[in-house]
């Protein structure tokens, strides 16, 4: 597999309750560099024209990029889907620590398909993937949901993405939230997640990500940090 990639796609079918792991081929990763391009190719291949964005046949694809799980700053995830707001391709990006955990759990992408008969959330702990009951979380806001999942799983290290009541009620511009201040806020990703009765995805990962040139990556990280510091100081002095 290419350096800086985990090398696997995790697929979850909520209609059947089955999960599967697939190899992310080097050809796909090279031809569609980054999480956005790879996810868009998969959406194009797997969601038929005319599919209702809120139907079980619709798919929700969470993708990371080559920088996720490394020391580079500002790396998040992209969620790709057919938008219930526009009825065409939609995607939204979001920062926070969730992407790092998914990548270090061993997955570059998470594809969610189907629809659960009852509210559920996903729990991904490296190679262990569980679909858990979420009836006790349904109706809770995103902050409370995050707190309850962390308490239930017994770890503050767990990162979650989740929806609130707007997503549950299929509001067509509903968001998906990560951390306490970051949201995938474009095109109604939260409504697609709610249509699948998926309240949240909790993840923690312990695997390392190999990069091709660690010295070059360190230098790039230093340069980015220096630029960010200079930009911050210049704004403070204005």
mmCIF file of C-alpha atoms in Angstrom:
data_model
loop_
_atom_site.group_PDB
_atom_site.id
_atom_site.type_symbol
_atom_site.label_atom_id
_atom_site.label_comp_id
_atom_site.label_asym_id
_atom_site.label_seq_id
_atom_site.Cartn_x
_atom_site.Cartn_y
_atom_site.Cartn_z
ATOM 1 C CA UNK A 1 0.000 0.000 0.000
ATOM 2 C CA UNK A 2 1.062 3.603 -0.531
ATOM 3 C CA UNK A 3 2.869 5.368 2.321
ATOM 4 C CA UNK A 4 0.608 7.572 4.503
ATOM 5 C CA UNK A 5 -2.437 5.404 3.734
ATOM 6 C CA UNK A 6 -3.924 2.851 6.141
ATOM 7 C CA UNK A 7 -4.843 0.619 3.222
ATOM 8 C CA UNK A 8 -8.409 -0.462 4.017
ATOM 9 C CA UNK A 9 -12.017 0.575 3.453
ATOM 10 C CA UNK A 10 -14.551 -0.309 6.143
ATOM 11 C CA UNK A 11 -18.033 -0.996 4.791
ATOM 12 C CA UNK A 12 -21.073 -1.196 7.099
ATOM 13 C CA UNK A 13 -24.506 -2.321 5.892
ATOM 14 C CA UNK A 14 -27.055 -1.219 8.480
ATOM 15 C CA UNK A 15 -29.865 -3.146 6.788
ATOM 16 C CA UNK A 16 -28.148 -6.500 7.300
ATOM 17 C CA UNK A 17 -25.920 -5.633 10.242
ATOM 18 C CA UNK A 18 -22.891 -6.891 8.335
ATOM 19 C CA UNK A 19 -19.469 -5.240 8.211
ATOM 20 C CA UNK A 20 -16.691 -5.885 5.728
ATOM 21 C CA UNK A 21 -13.135 -4.721 5.188
ATOM 22 C CA UNK A 22 -11.812 -4.129 1.677
ATOM 23 C CA UNK A 23 -8.398 -3.197 0.392
ATOM 24 C CA UNK A 24 -7.958 0.335 -0.887
ATOM 25 C CA UNK A 25 -6.113 -0.352 -4.092
ATOM 26 C CA UNK A 26 -3.017 1.639 -4.910
ATOM 27 C CA UNK A 27 -4.471 2.465 -8.322
ATOM 28 C CA UNK A 28 -7.583 4.087 -6.839
ATOM 29 C CA UNK A 29 -5.546 6.032 -4.282
ATOM 30 C CA UNK A 30 -3.092 7.285 -6.908
ATOM 31 C CA UNK A 31 -5.671 8.200 -9.530
ATOM 32 C CA UNK A 32 -7.920 10.048 -7.070
ATOM 33 C CA UNK A 33 -5.449 11.577 -4.664
ATOM 34 C CA UNK A 34 -6.888 12.502 -1.270
ATOM 35 C CA UNK A 35 -10.043 11.553 0.556
ATOM 36 C CA UNK A 36 -12.375 13.770 -1.468
ATOM 37 C CA UNK A 37 -11.459 12.361 -4.857
ATOM 38 C CA UNK A 38 -11.510 8.732 -3.737
ATOM 39 C CA UNK A 39 -14.895 9.091 -2.031
ATOM 40 C CA UNK A 40 -16.416 10.851 -5.039
ATOM 41 C CA UNK A 41 -15.288 8.038 -7.352
ATOM 42 C CA UNK A 42 -16.867 5.447 -5.052
ATOM 43 C CA UNK A 43 -20.110 7.434 -4.772
ATOM 44 C CA UNK A 44 -20.290 7.716 -8.558
ATOM 45 C CA UNK A 45 -19.748 3.979 -8.976
ATOM 46 C CA UNK A 46 -22.066 2.777 -6.233
ATOM 47 C CA UNK A 47 -25.085 5.132 -6.102
ATOM 48 C CA UNK A 48 -27.352 4.836 -9.122
ATOM 49 C CA UNK A 49 -28.827 7.904 -10.857
ATOM 50 C CA UNK A 50 -32.246 8.770 -9.456
ATOM 51 C CA UNK A 51 -31.518 7.343 -6.000
ATOM 52 C CA UNK A 52 -33.440 9.116 -3.228
ATOM 53 C CA UNK A 53 -30.773 10.695 -0.963
ATOM 54 C CA UNK A 54 -32.707 9.570 2.126
ATOM 55 C CA UNK A 55 -33.337 5.996 0.974
ATOM 56 C CA UNK A 56 -31.502 2.884 2.192
ATOM 57 C CA UNK A 57 -29.810 2.692 -1.225
ATOM 58 C CA UNK A 58 -28.107 6.022 -0.620
ATOM 59 C CA UNK A 59 -24.624 5.935 0.886
ATOM 60 C CA UNK A 60 -22.655 8.017 3.334
ATOM 61 C CA UNK A 61 -18.890 7.939 2.786
ATOM 62 C CA UNK A 62 -16.460 9.251 5.404
ATOM 63 C CA UNK A 63 -12.946 9.664 4.027
ATOM 64 C CA UNK A 64 -9.561 10.678 5.349
ATOM 65 C CA UNK A 65 -6.578 11.909 3.360
ATOM 66 C CA UNK A 66 -2.824 11.254 3.266
ATOM 67 C CA UNK A 67 -2.192 13.827 6.011
ATOM 68 C CA UNK A 68 -4.667 12.263 8.470
ATOM 69 C CA UNK A 69 -2.979 10.442 11.320
ATOM 70 C CA UNK A 70 0.334 12.245 10.759
ATOM 71 C CA UNK A 71 1.905 15.211 12.563
ATOM 72 C CA UNK A 72 0.611 17.703 9.994
ATOM 73 C CA UNK A 73 -1.986 20.112 11.415
ATOM 74 C CA UNK A 74 -5.474 20.899 10.127
ATOM 75 C CA UNK A 75 -6.306 17.433 8.855
ATOM 76 C CA UNK A 76 -9.928 16.358 9.130
ATOM 77 C CA UNK A 77 -12.363 14.180 7.267
ATOM 78 C CA UNK A 78 -14.701 14.670 4.329
ATOM 79 C CA UNK A 79 -18.183 13.161 4.196
ATOM 80 C CA UNK A 80 -19.536 12.511 0.692
ATOM 81 C CA UNK A 81 -23.146 11.702 -0.234
ATOM 82 C CA UNK A 82 -26.070 12.566 -2.465
ATOM 83 C CA UNK A 83 -27.503 15.748 -0.993
ATOM 84 C CA UNK A 84 -31.130 15.796 0.203
ATOM 85 C CA UNK A 85 -30.971 19.579 -0.081
ATOM 86 C CA UNK A 86 -29.967 19.783 -3.758
ATOM 87 C CA UNK A 87 -30.531 16.205 -4.986
ATOM 88 C CA UNK A 88 -27.040 16.207 -6.509
ATOM 89 C CA UNK A 89 -23.556 15.356 -5.271
ATOM 90 C CA UNK A 90 -22.765 16.833 -1.888
ATOM 91 C CA UNK A 91 -19.741 16.839 0.380
ATOM 92 C CA UNK A 92 -18.682 18.570 3.549
ATOM 93 C CA UNK A 93 -15.354 18.766 5.364
ATOM 94 C CA UNK A 94 -14.825 18.784 9.108
ATOM 95 C CA UNK A 95 -11.820 19.164 11.399
ATOM 96 C CA UNK A 96 -11.120 17.656 14.777
ATOM 97 C CA UNK A 97 -9.558 14.411 15.976
ATOM 98 C CA UNK A 98 -12.023 11.881 14.527
ATOM 99 C CA UNK A 99 -10.198 11.427 11.215
ATOM 100 C CA UNK A 100 -6.924 10.667 12.987
ATOM 101 C CA UNK A 101 -8.582 7.947 15.047
ATOM 102 C CA UNK A 102 -10.267 6.367 12.005
ATOM 103 C CA UNK A 103 -6.978 6.329 10.117
ATOM 104 C CA UNK A 104 -5.083 4.885 13.078
ATOM 105 C CA UNK A 105 -7.793 2.250 13.482
ATOM 106 C CA UNK A 106 -6.703 1.087 10.033
ATOM 107 C CA UNK A 107 -9.240 2.644 7.664
ATOM 108 C CA UNK A 108 -8.924 5.335 5.022
ATOM 109 C CA UNK A 109 -12.660 5.335 4.327
ATOM 110 C CA UNK A 110 -15.898 4.306 6.027
ATOM 111 C CA UNK A 111 -18.869 3.538 3.758
ATOM 112 C CA UNK A 112 -22.269 3.376 5.474
ATOM 113 C CA UNK A 113 -25.155 1.914 3.497
ATOM 114 C CA UNK A 114 -28.638 0.543 4.147
ATOM 115 C CA UNK A 115 -30.897 1.557 7.022
ATOM 116 C CA UNK A 116 -31.179 0.169 10.526
ATOM 117 C CA UNK A 117 -34.632 -0.726 11.820
ATOM 118 C CA UNK A 118 -33.838 1.026 15.095
ATOM 119 C CA UNK A 119 -31.444 3.767 16.245
ATOM 120 C CA UNK A 120 -27.847 2.560 16.408
ATOM 121 C CA UNK A 121 -24.312 3.857 16.638
ATOM 122 C CA UNK A 122 -21.069 2.385 15.360
ATOM 123 C CA UNK A 123 -18.179 1.578 17.665
ATOM 124 C CA UNK A 124 -14.850 1.084 15.887
ATOM 125 C CA UNK A 125 -11.927 -0.011 18.054
ATOM 126 C CA UNK A 126 -9.082 -0.928 15.690
ATOM 127 C CA UNK A 127 -10.142 -4.265 14.134
ATOM 128 C CA UNK A 128 -13.284 -4.584 16.259
ATOM 129 C CA UNK A 129 -16.421 -3.087 14.710
ATOM 130 C CA UNK A 130 -19.764 -3.168 16.538
ATOM 131 C CA UNK A 131 -23.248 -1.870 15.730
ATOM 132 C CA UNK A 132 -24.691 -0.800 19.085
ATOM 133 C CA UNK A 133 -28.155 0.159 20.252
ATOM 134 C CA UNK A 134 -28.702 3.922 20.405
ATOM 135 C CA UNK A 135 -32.303 4.222 21.588
ATOM 136 C CA UNK A 136 -31.070 5.877 24.767
ATOM 137 C CA UNK A 137 -29.218 8.475 22.657
ATOM 138 C CA UNK A 138 -32.061 9.289 20.262
ATOM 139 C CA UNK A 139 -33.414 12.769 20.864
ATOM 140 C CA UNK A 140 -30.263 13.955 22.627
ATOM 141 C CA UNK A 141 -28.293 16.925 21.317
ATOM 142 C CA UNK A 142 -24.803 16.429 19.928
ATOM 143 C CA UNK A 143 -22.984 17.548 23.081
ATOM 144 C CA UNK A 144 -24.952 15.203 25.339
ATOM 145 C CA UNK A 145 -24.569 12.340 22.844
ATOM 146 C CA UNK A 146 -20.804 12.753 22.812
ATOM 147 C CA UNK A 147 -20.620 12.770 26.611
ATOM 148 C CA UNK A 148 -22.867 9.724 26.969
ATOM 149 C CA UNK A 149 -20.913 7.661 24.443
ATOM 150 C CA UNK A 150 -17.587 8.468 26.071
ATOM 151 C CA UNK A 151 -19.011 7.490 29.450
ATOM 152 C CA UNK A 152 -20.561 4.312 28.069
ATOM 153 C CA UNK A 153 -17.316 3.222 26.406
ATOM 154 C CA UNK A 154 -15.269 4.271 29.426
ATOM 155 C CA UNK A 155 -12.753 6.450 27.613
ATOM 156 C CA UNK A 156 -12.217 10.145 27.022
ATOM 157 C CA UNK A 157 -9.911 9.221 24.132
ATOM 158 C CA UNK A 158 -12.832 8.084 21.979
ATOM 159 C CA UNK A 159 -13.710 10.473 19.153
ATOM 160 C CA UNK A 160 -17.236 10.668 17.774
ATOM 161 C CA UNK A 161 -19.173 12.144 14.899
ATOM 162 C CA UNK A 162 -22.896 12.381 15.572
ATOM 163 C CA UNK A 163 -26.198 14.022 14.764
ATOM 164 C CA UNK A 164 -28.733 15.833 16.903
ATOM 165 C CA UNK A 165 -32.533 16.072 16.690
ATOM 166 C CA UNK A 166 -32.358 17.916 13.343
ATOM 167 C CA UNK A 167 -30.624 14.993 11.674
ATOM 168 C CA UNK A 168 -33.005 12.519 13.302
ATOM 169 C CA UNK A 169 -35.969 14.467 11.904
ATOM 170 C CA UNK A 170 -34.371 14.581 8.431
ATOM 171 C CA UNK A 171 -34.047 18.355 8.279
ATOM 172 C CA UNK A 172 -32.476 18.702 4.857
ATOM 173 C CA UNK A 173 -29.684 21.016 5.972
ATOM 174 C CA UNK A 174 -28.830 19.131 9.182
ATOM 175 C CA UNK A 175 -25.147 18.880 10.142
ATOM 176 C CA UNK A 176 -22.850 16.186 11.473
ATOM 177 C CA UNK A 177 -20.820 17.347 14.453
ATOM 178 C CA UNK A 178 -17.317 16.401 15.575
ATOM 179 C CA UNK A 179 -15.671 17.503 18.834
ATOM 180 C CA UNK A 180 -17.637 20.320 20.472
ATOM 181 C CA UNK A 181 -17.116 23.060 17.895
ATOM 182 C CA UNK A 182 -16.654 21.474 14.477
ATOM 183 C CA UNK A 183 -19.354 20.511 12.012
ATOM 184 C CA UNK A 184 -19.755 18.992 8.570
ATOM 185 C CA UNK A 185 -22.319 21.657 7.790
ATOM 186 C CA UNK A 186 -22.913 21.618 4.037
ATOM 187 C CA UNK A 187 -25.575 19.919 1.926
ATOM 188 C CA UNK A 188 -27.481 18.017 4.632
ATOM 189 C CA UNK A 189 -25.106 15.222 5.635
ATOM 190 C CA UNK A 190 -26.864 14.996 9.001
ATOM 191 C CA UNK A 191 -30.187 14.181 7.322
ATOM 192 C CA UNK A 192 -28.598 11.318 5.348
ATOM 193 C CA UNK A 193 -27.099 9.979 8.560
ATOM 194 C CA UNK A 194 -30.472 10.288 10.300
ATOM 195 C CA UNK A 195 -32.247 8.513 7.457
ATOM 196 C CA UNK A 196 -30.102 5.475 8.233
ATOM 197 C CA UNK A 197 -31.044 5.617 11.934
ATOM 198 C CA UNK A 198 -27.352 6.140 12.633
ATOM 199 C CA UNK A 199 -26.890 8.398 15.643
ATOM 200 C CA UNK A 200 -23.087 8.399 15.857
ATOM 201 C CA UNK A 201 -19.799 6.796 14.877
ATOM 202 C CA UNK A 202 -17.340 6.385 17.745
ATOM 203 C CA UNK A 203 -13.777 5.390 16.987
ATOM 204 C CA UNK A 204 -10.391 4.905 18.555
ATOM 205 C CA UNK A 205 -7.232 3.655 16.883
ATOM 206 C CA UNK A 206 -3.769 2.630 18.002
ATOM 207 C CA UNK A 207 -2.016 1.758 14.731
ATOM 208 C CA UNK A 208 0.829 3.797 13.289
ATOM 209 C CA UNK A 209 0.836 5.428 9.864
ATOM 210 C CA UNK A 210 4.006 5.011 7.827
ATOM 211 C CA UNK A 211 5.134 7.942 5.685
ATOM 212 C CA UNK A 212 7.603 7.969 2.804
ATOM 213 C CA UNK A 213 9.857 10.773 4.060
ATOM 214 C CA UNK A 214 9.645 11.439 7.795
ATOM 215 C CA UNK A 215 12.345 14.142 7.721
ATOM 216 C CA UNK A 216 10.566 15.967 4.917
ATOM 217 C CA UNK A 217 7.272 15.685 6.778
ATOM 218 C CA UNK A 218 8.820 17.132 9.936
ATOM 219 C CA UNK A 219 10.236 20.039 7.962
ATOM 220 C CA UNK A 220 6.877 20.707 6.331
ATOM 221 C CA UNK A 221 5.154 20.628 9.718
ATOM 222 C CA UNK A 222 7.663 23.166 11.087
ATOM 223 C CA UNK A 223 7.105 25.470 8.112
ATOM 224 C CA UNK A 224 3.318 25.300 8.514
ATOM 225 C CA UNK A 225 3.593 25.960 12.252
ATOM 226 C CA UNK A 226 5.858 28.967 11.595
ATOM 227 C CA UNK A 227 3.482 30.394 8.985
ATOM 228 C CA UNK A 228 0.503 29.942 11.295
ATOM 229 C CA UNK A 229 2.352 31.659 14.152
ATOM 230 C CA UNK A 230 3.358 34.599 11.964
ATOM 231 C CA UNK A 231 -0.187 34.954 10.641
ATOM 232 C CA UNK A 232 -1.603 34.886 14.180
ATOM 233 C CA UNK A 233 0.839 37.544 15.406
ATOM 234 C CA UNK A 234 0.176 39.789 12.418
ATOM 235 C CA UNK A 235 -3.533 39.681 13.073
ATOM 236 C CA UNK A 236 -3.050 40.428 16.757
ATOM 237 C CA UNK A 237 -0.949 43.471 15.886
ATOM 238 C CA UNK A 238 -3.479 44.937 13.431
#
